[in-house]
XYZ file of C-alpha atoms in Angstrom:
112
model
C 2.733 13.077 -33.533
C 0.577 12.653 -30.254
C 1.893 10.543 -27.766
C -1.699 8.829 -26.316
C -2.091 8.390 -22.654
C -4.562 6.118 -22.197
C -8.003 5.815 -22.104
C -8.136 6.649 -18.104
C -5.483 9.965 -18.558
C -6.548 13.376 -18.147
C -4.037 16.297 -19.317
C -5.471 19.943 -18.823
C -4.482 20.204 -22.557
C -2.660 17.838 -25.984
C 0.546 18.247 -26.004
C 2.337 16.932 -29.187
C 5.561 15.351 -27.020
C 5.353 14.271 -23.423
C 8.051 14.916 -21.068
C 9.278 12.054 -18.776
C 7.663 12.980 -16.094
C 4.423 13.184 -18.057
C 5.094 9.483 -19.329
C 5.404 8.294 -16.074
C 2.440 9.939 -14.447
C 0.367 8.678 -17.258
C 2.046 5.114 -16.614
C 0.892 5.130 -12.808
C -2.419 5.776 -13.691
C -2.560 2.785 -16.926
C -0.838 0.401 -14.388
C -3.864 1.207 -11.628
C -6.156 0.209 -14.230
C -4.979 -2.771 -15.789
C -4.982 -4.399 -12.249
C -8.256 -2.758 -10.921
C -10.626 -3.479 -13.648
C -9.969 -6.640 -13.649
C -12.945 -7.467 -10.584
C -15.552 -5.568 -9.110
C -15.267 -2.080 -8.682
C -13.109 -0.457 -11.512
C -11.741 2.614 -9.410
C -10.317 0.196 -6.328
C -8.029 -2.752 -6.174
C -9.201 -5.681 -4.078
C -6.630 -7.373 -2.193
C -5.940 -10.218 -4.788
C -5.715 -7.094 -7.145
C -3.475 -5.094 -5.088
C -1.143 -8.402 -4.743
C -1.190 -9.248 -8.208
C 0.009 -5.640 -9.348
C 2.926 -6.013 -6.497
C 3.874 -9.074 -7.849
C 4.235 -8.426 -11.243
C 4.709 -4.716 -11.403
C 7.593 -4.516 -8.204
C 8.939 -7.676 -8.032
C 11.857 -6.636 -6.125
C 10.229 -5.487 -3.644
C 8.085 -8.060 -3.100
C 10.289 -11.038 -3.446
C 11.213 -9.897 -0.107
C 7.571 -10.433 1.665
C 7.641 -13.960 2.072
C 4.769 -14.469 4.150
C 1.031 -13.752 3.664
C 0.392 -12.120 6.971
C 3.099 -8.970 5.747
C 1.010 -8.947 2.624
C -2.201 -8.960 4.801
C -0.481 -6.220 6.837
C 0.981 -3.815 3.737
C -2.799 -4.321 2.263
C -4.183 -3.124 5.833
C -1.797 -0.133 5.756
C -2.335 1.287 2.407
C -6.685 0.794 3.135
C -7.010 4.314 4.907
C -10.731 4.234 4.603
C -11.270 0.596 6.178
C -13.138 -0.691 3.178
C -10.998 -3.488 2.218
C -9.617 -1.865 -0.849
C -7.318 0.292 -2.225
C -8.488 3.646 -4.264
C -6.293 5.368 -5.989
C -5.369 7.737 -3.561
C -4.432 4.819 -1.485
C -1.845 3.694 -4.437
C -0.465 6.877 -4.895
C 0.290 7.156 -1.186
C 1.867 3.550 -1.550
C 3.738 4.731 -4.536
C 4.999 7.735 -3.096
C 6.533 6.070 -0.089
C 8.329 3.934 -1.928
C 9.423 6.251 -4.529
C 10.749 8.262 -1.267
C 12.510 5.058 -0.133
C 14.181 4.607 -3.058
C 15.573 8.088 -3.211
C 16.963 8.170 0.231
C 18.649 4.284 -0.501
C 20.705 5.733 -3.610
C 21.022 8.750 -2.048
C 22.728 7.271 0.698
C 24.929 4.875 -1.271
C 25.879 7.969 -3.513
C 27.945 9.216 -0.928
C 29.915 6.508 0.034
């Protein structure tokens, strides 16, 4: 049977089984989109979209940001283009980063 991906997924072709790495791309993009469409412009999270999707989505890493001005500061990072939002490309970046954190942490503790 054929795994959907979502009504925002593109594949260059159906497959009939998704690989994991397929699965997860195709969450990324679904988890964008349930937070983005939620105001305004469906392609961008606003700030109080961007939060939200931190909250619930990586709560581990954001029980650690305590204060608003490091959430005001994160949002400022990840806005490349100065508009006060965050595009996809913007996530991904985000993502990316942390997935490159994460890595290098249990890489690290592997060895000792």
């Amino acid at each position: 049977t054929h795994t959907p991906l979502g009504s925002h997924t593109r594949c260059p072709a159906p497959r009939e089984i998704m690989t994991d790495l397929e699965n997860c791309l195709a969450t990324v993009i679904e988890v964008f989109h349930k937070y983005s469409e939620k105001e305004g412009d469906k392609h961008k999270l606003k700030k109080t979209e961007l939060k939200e999707l931190l909250t619930h989505e990586l709560p581990s890493l954001t029980e650690h940001v305590k204060d608003q001005a490091t959430m005001d500061s994160l949002m400022e990072s990840l806005d490349a283009d100065s508009d006060s939002e965050c595009d996809f490309q913007e996530f991904m970046t985000f993502v990316t980063m942390v997935t490159i954190c994460c890595h290098e942490f249990f890489e690290h503790h592997e060895d000792e």
